[in-house]
Amino acid sequence: MNSGVAVSVEDVSKRFRLYHDRGTSLKERLVKRGKTRYEDLWALQNVSFEVGEGETVGIIGHNGSGKSTLLKSICGVLQPSDGQIVVNGTIAGLLELGAGFQHELSGRDNIYLNGSMLGLTKKEIDDIFDEIVAFAELEKFIDNQVKFYSSGMYVRLGFAVAVNVNPDVLVIDEVLAVGDERFQRKCLNRIREFQDQGKTIIFVSHAAAQVRAICNRAVVLDQGKVITISNPGEAIRVFRDSLLAVEDRVKPKPAEGNAAAEHTADQGSQRSVRIEQVRLNGSIPGVQPNVKTGDAMKIEVDYHATDAVEGVAFTFELFLGDGSDEPVLMMRSSSDAQGMVFDLDQGHNTANITLPTWPITDGSFFLNVGIAARNEGMMFDWKEKAVSFETVYEGRSEGLLSLPYDISLREQ
Ligand SMILES: Nc1ncnc2c1ncn2[C@@H]1O[C@H](COP(=O)(O)OP(=O)(O)OP(=O)(O)O)[C@@H](O)[C@H]1O
Ligand SMILES: [Mg+2]
């Protein structure tokens, strides 16, 4: 391995063997002996990349693309079927929820167990014990069996152990999303400290904003293969395109001999719903709109559906930012989570997303807008910075928000 490389993943493949039709009774098994059918599932296929010392690399990919399998292989929890992984230095990981904990033991005993598994002596663990408990905010619960912990408490303990054993390489699976927002922020701050100390981090996340905020590079996995390794912005773009490719894979095959169906098959890679234009309060594309505090906000999404599609959700993200700083996520929402799912007709149409009042008094904002197939959780199309706008405030209250209110006197 070259010097300066913290983790090298070389042509790694991982096969899981899925058995079908295994007889349930002993008799059935004996009768079917030798006939057990199985299917090989390649969770990773010829994956190669290197992570430099001090680098933070994100791993992105849709569900089942092999992210957790890759992290477990890097941490040595899983053995690759092929290829090799070399880690330079000590490694600590926050893998899937609850992984690495003995459920019958207390939080205290688990800290000692985990620490010793990571190669620390009892004395070394004694020295960092209080820090771990304090970081995890589990003072009151540390002598309870971890099986009584909530999922958030598990993550807090797991993260606290992983960062406080001071590894050279820190590996984090998506679990961070489980903690509450305040704890997530605390973890992100700790991650930044880690980066400042020149440590190496491998980080799995579905959250594009997080990957963009903390990673130097990102690896995109699709069906166990690396489809790109690049800067986070480009990787996120490729990832979103790969979601569209999944959409193509699951599309029913057109019937043979049907001219219209062959036509769609020819355009197999075409997206079935595309966003054409997004307007805010009737804005003209190219001219940045202003939104007055207290006014309603109407986001018009012009789209084109190549076929009629059922079960569609509209998603948007509202960010505070004018490009001079890291944008701040103000709101992310998917209409299906609010019970709004739509069946789209074929052709051109417009969806209106209406927010009754814009309560904010100052700032530059932008909107990302997406159209998703609700069940598969895949994006048909996504427009980053679909509209940017400024806030205009003409009222007289002070502070960031101007919320409508009413005052009435109680009749005597
Ligand atoms: N122990 C196992 N036995 C059999 N198949 C497995 C096992 N672990 C994972 N798989 C399969 O391997 C593939 C990759 O799974 P993996 O958990 O690595 O995906 P992932 O990218 O982490 O997904 P998610 O975003 O849902 O966490 C999936 O098809 C999964 O079903
Ligand atoms: Mg996973």
Coordinates of C-alpha atoms and ligand atoms in Angstrom, one line a residue:
M1 CA 0.0 0.0 0.0
N2 CA 1.3 3.5 -0.8
S3 CA 2.3 5.6 2.1
G4 CA -0.3 8.2 2.9
V5 CA -3.1 5.7 2.3
A6 CA -5.3 4.9 5.3
V7 CA -7.6 2.3 3.8
S8 CA -7.2 0.4 0.6
V9 CA -10.0 -1.6 -0.9
E10 CA -8.8 -3.8 -3.7
D11 CA -11.1 -5.6 -6.1
V12 CA -13.4 -6.6 -3.2
S13 CA -16.4 -8.8 -3.8
K14 CA -18.8 -10.2 -1.3
R15 CA -21.2 -13.0 -2.0
F16 CA -24.2 -13.9 0.2
R17 CA -25.8 -17.3 -0.5
L18 CA -29.5 -17.2 -0.2
Y19 CA -31.1 -20.6 0.2
H20 CA -34.6 -21.3 -1.1
D21 CA -36.9 -24.1 -0.6
R22 CA -35.0 -25.5 2.4
G23 CA -37.2 -28.2 3.9
T24 CA -38.7 -27.2 7.2
S25 CA -38.9 -30.6 8.8
L26 CA -36.0 -33.0 9.2
K27 CA -37.8 -35.5 6.9
E28 CA -38.3 -32.9 4.2
R29 CA -34.6 -31.9 4.5
L30 CA -33.5 -35.5 4.2
V31 CA -35.8 -36.1 1.2
K32 CA -34.5 -33.0 -0.5
R33 CA -30.9 -33.7 0.5
G34 CA -28.6 -32.5 -2.2
K35 CA -31.3 -30.6 -3.9
T36 CA -31.2 -27.5 -1.9
R37 CA -31.5 -24.6 -4.2
Y38 CA -29.8 -21.4 -3.6
E39 CA -29.1 -18.1 -5.3
D40 CA -25.9 -16.1 -5.1
L41 CA -26.3 -12.5 -4.3
W42 CA -23.2 -10.3 -4.9
A43 CA -23.6 -7.5 -2.4
L44 CA -20.2 -6.1 -3.6
Q45 CA -18.6 -6.6 -7.0
N46 CA -15.0 -5.7 -7.7
V47 CA -15.0 -2.7 -5.5
S48 CA -11.7 -0.8 -5.5
F49 CA -10.8 2.6 -4.0
E50 CA -8.3 4.1 -1.6
V51 CA -8.9 6.5 1.2
G52 CA -6.0 8.9 1.9
E53 CA -4.9 9.7 5.5
G54 CA -6.9 12.6 6.7
E55 CA -9.5 12.3 4.1
T56 CA -13.2 12.0 4.7
V57 CA -14.9 9.8 2.1
G58 CA -18.7 9.5 1.8
I59 CA -20.4 6.3 0.6
I60 CA -23.7 6.9 -1.0
G61 CA -26.1 4.6 -2.8
H62 CA -29.8 3.5 -2.5
N63 CA -31.1 0.8 -0.2
G64 CA -29.4 -2.5 -0.7
S65 CA -26.5 -1.1 -2.8
G66 CA -23.9 -2.6 -0.4
K67 CA -22.9 0.3 1.8
S68 CA -23.2 -1.5 5.1
T69 CA -21.6 -4.6 3.6
L70 CA -18.7 -2.5 2.5
L71 CA -18.3 -0.8 5.9
K72 CA -18.5 -4.2 7.8
S73 CA -15.8 -5.6 5.4
I74 CA -13.6 -2.6 6.1
C75 CA -14.0 -3.0 9.9
G76 CA -13.3 -6.8 9.6
V77 CA -16.8 -7.8 10.8
L78 CA -17.4 -9.5 7.4
Q79 CA -14.8 -11.4 5.4
P80 CA -14.8 -10.5 1.7
S81 CA -15.3 -13.4 -0.7
D82 CA -12.7 -12.0 -3.0
G83 CA -10.1 -9.2 -3.0
Q84 CA -8.4 -7.6 -0.1
I85 CA -8.7 -4.7 2.3
V86 CA -5.8 -3.1 4.1
V87 CA -6.3 -0.6 7.0
N88 CA -3.3 1.4 8.1
G89 CA -3.7 2.0 11.8
T90 CA -6.5 1.4 14.3
I91 CA -10.1 1.5 13.2
A92 CA -13.3 2.0 15.1
G93 CA -16.8 1.8 13.6
L94 CA -20.3 2.8 14.4
L95 CA -22.0 0.1 12.3
E96 CA -25.6 -0.9 12.2
L97 CA -27.8 -0.1 15.1
G98 CA -26.9 -2.2 18.2
A99 CA -24.1 -4.0 16.4
G100 CA -21.2 -4.6 18.7
F101 CA -23.3 -4.4 21.9
Q102 CA -24.0 -7.3 24.3
H103 CA -27.7 -6.7 25.1
E104 CA -27.7 -8.4 28.5
L105 CA -24.8 -6.3 29.7
S106 CA -24.9 -2.8 31.1
G107 CA -23.8 0.3 29.3
R108 CA -20.7 0.3 31.6
D109 CA -19.7 -3.3 30.8
N110 CA -20.3 -2.7 27.1
I111 CA -17.9 0.3 27.1
Y112 CA -15.2 -2.0 28.6
L113 CA -16.0 -4.8 26.2
N114 CA -15.9 -2.5 23.2
G115 CA -12.8 -0.8 24.4
S116 CA -10.9 -4.0 24.9
M117 CA -12.1 -5.3 21.5
L118 CA -10.6 -2.1 20.0
G119 CA -7.3 -3.0 21.7
L120 CA -7.4 -0.7 24.8
T121 CA -6.2 -1.8 28.2
K122 CA -8.5 -1.6 31.3
K123 CA -6.5 1.4 32.5
E124 CA -6.8 3.2 29.1
I125 CA -10.6 2.6 29.2
D126 CA -10.8 3.8 32.8
D127 CA -9.2 7.1 31.6
I128 CA -11.8 7.8 28.9
F129 CA -14.8 6.2 30.6
D130 CA -16.2 9.4 32.1
E131 CA -15.7 11.2 28.8
I132 CA -17.6 8.5 26.9
V133 CA -20.5 8.6 29.4
A134 CA -20.7 12.4 29.3
F135 CA -20.6 12.6 25.6
A136 CA -23.3 10.0 25.3
E137 CA -25.3 11.8 28.0
L138 CA -26.1 8.5 29.6
E139 CA -24.9 9.2 33.2
K140 CA -28.2 8.1 34.7
F141 CA -28.5 4.9 32.6
I142 CA -25.0 3.6 32.4
D143 CA -25.6 0.8 34.8
N144 CA -28.8 -0.4 33.0
Q145 CA -28.7 -3.3 30.6
V146 CA -28.5 -1.9 27.1
K147 CA -31.5 -3.9 26.0
F148 CA -33.5 -1.3 27.7
Y149 CA -31.9 1.5 25.8
S150 CA -33.9 3.4 23.1
S151 CA -32.4 3.4 19.6
G152 CA -31.2 7.0 20.2
M153 CA -29.4 5.9 23.4
Y154 CA -27.7 3.0 21.5
V155 CA -26.4 5.4 18.8
R156 CA -25.2 7.9 21.4
L157 CA -23.2 5.2 23.3
G158 CA -21.9 3.7 20.0
F159 CA -20.7 7.1 18.7
A160 CA -19.2 8.1 22.1
V161 CA -17.2 4.9 22.3
A162 CA -16.1 5.1 18.6
V163 CA -14.8 8.6 18.8
N164 CA -13.3 8.5 22.3
V165 CA -11.1 5.4 21.7
N166 CA -9.3 7.8 19.4
P167 CA -8.9 5.5 16.3
D168 CA -6.9 6.5 13.3
V169 CA -9.8 5.6 11.0
L170 CA -13.4 6.2 12.0
V171 CA -16.2 4.4 10.1
I172 CA -19.8 5.5 10.5
D173 CA -22.9 3.9 9.0
E174 CA -26.1 5.7 8.6
V175 CA -27.1 5.3 12.2
L176 CA -26.4 9.0 13.0
A177 CA -29.8 9.8 11.5
V178 CA -31.4 8.0 14.4
G179 CA -30.3 10.5 17.1
D180 CA -32.2 13.7 17.7
E181 CA -31.1 16.8 15.8
R182 CA -29.2 18.3 18.7
F183 CA -27.1 15.1 19.1
Q184 CA -26.6 14.9 15.4
R185 CA -25.1 18.4 15.5
K186 CA -22.9 17.4 18.4
C187 CA -21.7 14.4 16.4
L188 CA -21.0 16.5 13.3
N189 CA -19.0 18.9 15.5
R190 CA -17.0 16.0 16.9
I191 CA -16.5 14.7 13.3
R192 CA -15.1 18.1 12.4
E193 CA -12.7 18.0 15.3
F194 CA -11.6 14.6 14.1
Q195 CA -11.0 16.0 10.7
D196 CA -8.9 18.9 12.1
Q197 CA -6.8 16.3 13.9
G198 CA -6.0 14.8 10.5
K199 CA -7.9 11.6 11.1
T200 CA -9.5 9.5 8.4
I201 CA -13.3 9.1 8.2
I202 CA -15.5 6.8 6.0
F203 CA -19.1 7.9 6.3
V204 CA -22.3 6.4 4.9
S205 CA -25.2 8.7 4.5
H206 CA -28.4 9.2 2.5
A207 CA -28.4 12.9 3.3
A208 CA -26.9 14.7 0.3
A209 CA -26.5 17.9 2.4
Q210 CA -24.4 16.0 5.0
V211 CA -22.2 14.4 2.5
R212 CA -21.7 17.7 0.8
A213 CA -20.9 19.4 4.1
I214 CA -18.3 17.0 5.5
C215 CA -16.8 14.8 2.8
N216 CA -13.8 15.5 0.5
R217 CA -14.9 12.8 -1.9
A218 CA -17.7 10.3 -2.3
V219 CA -18.0 6.8 -3.6
V220 CA -21.4 6.0 -5.3
L221 CA -22.4 2.3 -5.1
D222 CA -25.2 0.8 -7.2
Q223 CA -26.0 -2.9 -7.0
G224 CA -22.7 -3.6 -5.3
K225 CA -20.6 -1.8 -7.9
V226 CA -18.8 1.5 -7.7
I227 CA -20.3 3.7 -10.3
T228 CA -18.3 6.8 -9.5
I229 CA -15.7 8.2 -7.2
S230 CA -15.6 12.0 -7.3
N231 CA -16.1 15.2 -5.5
P232 CA -19.3 15.2 -3.4
G233 CA -21.4 17.5 -5.7
E234 CA -20.7 15.4 -8.8
A235 CA -21.2 12.1 -6.8
I236 CA -24.6 13.3 -5.6
R237 CA -25.6 14.1 -9.2
V238 CA -24.5 10.6 -10.3
F239 CA -26.3 9.1 -7.4
R240 CA -29.5 10.8 -8.3
D241 CA -29.1 9.6 -11.9
S242 CA -28.6 6.1 -10.6
L243 CA -32.0 6.4 -8.8
L244 CA -33.5 7.0 -12.2
A245 CA -31.7 4.0 -13.6
V246 CA -33.3 1.9 -10.8
E247 CA -36.6 3.2 -12.0
D248 CA -35.8 1.9 -15.5
R249 CA -34.8 -1.5 -14.2
V250 CA -38.0 -2.0 -12.3
K251 CA -40.2 -0.8 -15.2
P252 CA -42.2 -3.6 -16.7
K253 CA -40.8 -4.9 -20.0
P254 CA -43.0 -3.9 -22.9
A255 CA -44.9 -6.6 -24.7
E256 CA -43.3 -7.9 -27.9
G257 CA -44.6 -6.7 -31.2
N258 CA -46.3 -3.7 -29.8
A259 CA -45.0 -0.7 -31.8
A260 CA -45.8 1.9 -29.1
A261 CA -44.2 -0.3 -26.5
E262 CA -41.1 -0.7 -28.6
H263 CA -40.9 3.0 -28.9
T264 CA -40.7 3.4 -25.1
A265 CA -38.2 0.6 -25.0
D266 CA -36.0 2.4 -27.4
Q267 CA -36.0 5.3 -25.0
G268 CA -35.3 3.0 -22.1
S269 CA -33.0 5.5 -20.4
Q270 CA -35.5 8.3 -20.6
R271 CA -37.0 9.5 -17.3
S272 CA -40.7 9.0 -17.1
V273 CA -41.3 12.3 -15.3
R274 CA -39.2 15.4 -15.8
I275 CA -39.3 18.7 -14.1
E276 CA -39.3 21.4 -16.8
Q277 CA -39.5 24.6 -14.9
V278 CA -40.1 25.8 -11.3
R279 CA -41.6 29.2 -10.7
L280 CA -42.2 31.0 -7.4
N281 CA -45.3 33.3 -7.2
G282 CA -45.4 33.5 -10.9
S283 CA -41.7 34.4 -11.3
I284 CA -40.1 34.6 -14.7
P285 CA -37.2 32.2 -15.2
G286 CA -33.9 34.1 -14.9
V287 CA -35.3 36.9 -12.8
Q288 CA -34.9 36.3 -9.1
P289 CA -38.1 36.8 -7.2
N290 CA -38.7 38.5 -3.9
V291 CA -41.1 37.1 -1.4
K292 CA -42.8 39.5 1.0
T293 CA -43.0 38.4 4.7
G294 CA -46.5 37.3 5.4
D295 CA -47.4 36.6 1.8
A296 CA -48.4 33.2 0.6
M297 CA -45.8 31.3 -1.4
K298 CA -46.8 29.3 -4.4
I299 CA -44.2 27.0 -5.9
E300 CA -45.3 26.0 -9.4
V301 CA -43.7 22.9 -10.7
D302 CA -44.1 22.3 -14.5
Y303 CA -43.4 18.7 -15.3
H304 CA -43.7 16.3 -18.2
A305 CA -44.7 12.7 -17.8
T306 CA -43.9 10.4 -20.7
D307 CA -46.5 7.9 -19.4
A308 CA -49.2 8.1 -16.8
V309 CA -47.7 7.3 -13.4
E310 CA -49.4 6.4 -10.1
G311 CA -48.2 7.0 -6.6
V312 CA -46.1 10.1 -7.1
A313 CA -44.8 12.4 -4.3
F314 CA -43.4 15.9 -4.6
T315 CA -40.5 16.8 -2.4
F316 CA -38.9 20.0 -1.6
E317 CA -36.0 21.4 0.4
L318 CA -35.8 25.0 1.5
F319 CA -32.3 26.3 2.3
L320 CA -31.1 29.5 3.8
G321 CA -28.0 30.7 1.9
D322 CA -26.7 32.8 -0.9
G323 CA -23.7 30.7 -1.7
S324 CA -21.3 32.6 0.5
D325 CA -21.6 30.0 3.4
E326 CA -22.7 26.5 4.0
P327 CA -26.4 26.6 3.3
V328 CA -28.7 25.8 6.2
L329 CA -31.6 23.4 5.7
M330 CA -34.8 25.1 6.9
M331 CA -37.3 22.5 5.8
R332 CA -37.4 19.3 3.9
S333 CA -40.7 17.6 3.2
S334 CA -42.1 15.0 0.9
S335 CA -45.8 15.2 0.2
D336 CA -46.4 11.5 0.8
A337 CA -45.3 11.9 4.4
Q338 CA -48.2 14.5 4.6
G339 CA -50.6 12.0 3.0
M340 CA -50.4 13.7 -0.4
V341 CA -49.8 11.2 -3.2
F342 CA -50.7 11.8 -6.8
D343 CA -51.5 9.9 -10.0
L344 CA -50.1 11.9 -12.9
D345 CA -51.6 11.9 -16.4
Q346 CA -49.3 11.6 -19.4
G347 CA -48.2 14.9 -20.8
H348 CA -47.3 18.4 -19.6
N349 CA -48.8 19.7 -16.4
T350 CA -48.2 21.8 -13.3
A351 CA -48.2 21.0 -9.6
N352 CA -48.8 23.9 -7.2
I353 CA -47.1 23.6 -3.8
T354 CA -48.7 26.3 -1.7
L355 CA -47.5 27.6 1.7
P356 CA -50.0 29.9 3.2
T357 CA -47.5 32.4 4.7
W358 CA -43.8 33.2 4.5
P359 CA -43.0 34.0 8.1
I360 CA -39.3 34.9 7.7
T361 CA -38.1 38.6 7.8
D362 CA -34.7 38.4 6.3
G363 CA -32.4 36.4 4.2
S364 CA -31.6 34.7 0.8
F365 CA -33.1 31.3 0.2
F366 CA -33.3 28.6 -2.4
L367 CA -35.5 25.7 -3.1
N368 CA -34.6 22.2 -4.4
V369 CA -37.6 20.4 -5.9
G370 CA -38.0 16.7 -6.7
I371 CA -40.6 14.3 -8.1
A372 CA -40.5 10.8 -6.6
A373 CA -42.1 7.4 -7.0
R374 CA -43.5 7.1 -3.6
N375 CA -43.2 3.3 -3.0
E376 CA -39.8 2.8 -4.4
G377 CA -38.4 6.0 -2.8
M378 CA -36.7 6.8 -6.1
M379 CA -36.5 10.2 -7.7
F380 CA -37.8 10.7 -11.2
D381 CA -36.2 14.1 -11.4
W382 CA -34.6 16.5 -9.0
K383 CA -33.8 20.2 -9.6
E384 CA -31.2 21.6 -7.3
K385 CA -31.6 25.4 -6.7
A386 CA -34.8 25.3 -8.8
V387 CA -35.5 28.8 -7.5
S388 CA -33.6 31.3 -5.4
F389 CA -35.3 34.2 -3.7
E390 CA -34.9 37.1 -1.3
T391 CA -37.1 38.1 1.5
V392 CA -38.7 41.6 1.7
Y393 CA -40.0 42.7 5.0
E394 CA -42.1 45.8 5.4
G395 CA -43.6 45.1 8.9
R396 CA -42.7 46.5 12.2
S397 CA -41.9 43.6 14.5
E398 CA -38.3 42.6 15.2
G399 CA -36.5 39.3 15.0
L400 CA -36.2 36.5 12.4
L401 CA -39.9 35.6 12.3
S402 CA -43.1 37.5 11.8
L403 CA -46.0 35.3 12.6
P404 CA -49.5 36.4 12.3
Y405 CA -51.3 36.7 15.6
D406 CA -54.5 37.9 17.1
I407 CA -55.4 39.5 20.4
S408 CA -58.8 39.5 22.0
L409 CA -60.1 40.7 25.3
R410 CA -62.1 38.4 27.4
E411 CA -65.7 39.7 27.7
Q412 CA -66.4 40.5 31.4
Ligands
LIG1 N1 -26.1 -11.3 6.0 C1 -26.7 -11.2 4.8 N2 -27.2 -12.3 4.2 C2 -27.7 -12.2 3.0 N3 -27.9 -11.1 2.3 C3 -27.4 -10.0 2.9 C4 -26.8 -9.9 4.2 N4 -26.4 -8.7 4.4 C5 -26.8 -7.9 3.4 N5 -27.4 -8.7 2.4 C6 -27.8 -8.2 1.1 O1 -26.8 -7.6 0.5 C7 -27.2 -6.4 -0.2 C8 -26.5 -5.2 0.3 O2 -27.0 -4.9 1.6 P1 -26.4 -3.7 2.5 O3 -27.0 -3.9 3.8 O4 -24.9 -3.7 2.4 O5 -27.0 -2.5 1.7 P2 -27.0 -0.9 2.1 O6 -26.5 -0.2 1.0 O7 -26.4 -0.8 3.4 O8 -28.6 -0.7 2.2 P3 -29.4 0.4 3.2 O9 -29.4 1.7 2.6 O10 -30.8 -0.2 3.3 O11 -28.7 0.4 4.6 C9 -28.7 -6.4 0.0 O12 -29.4 -7.0 -1.1 C10 -28.9 -7.3 1.2 O13 -30.2 -7.9 1.2
MG2 MG -27.0 -0.1 5.3

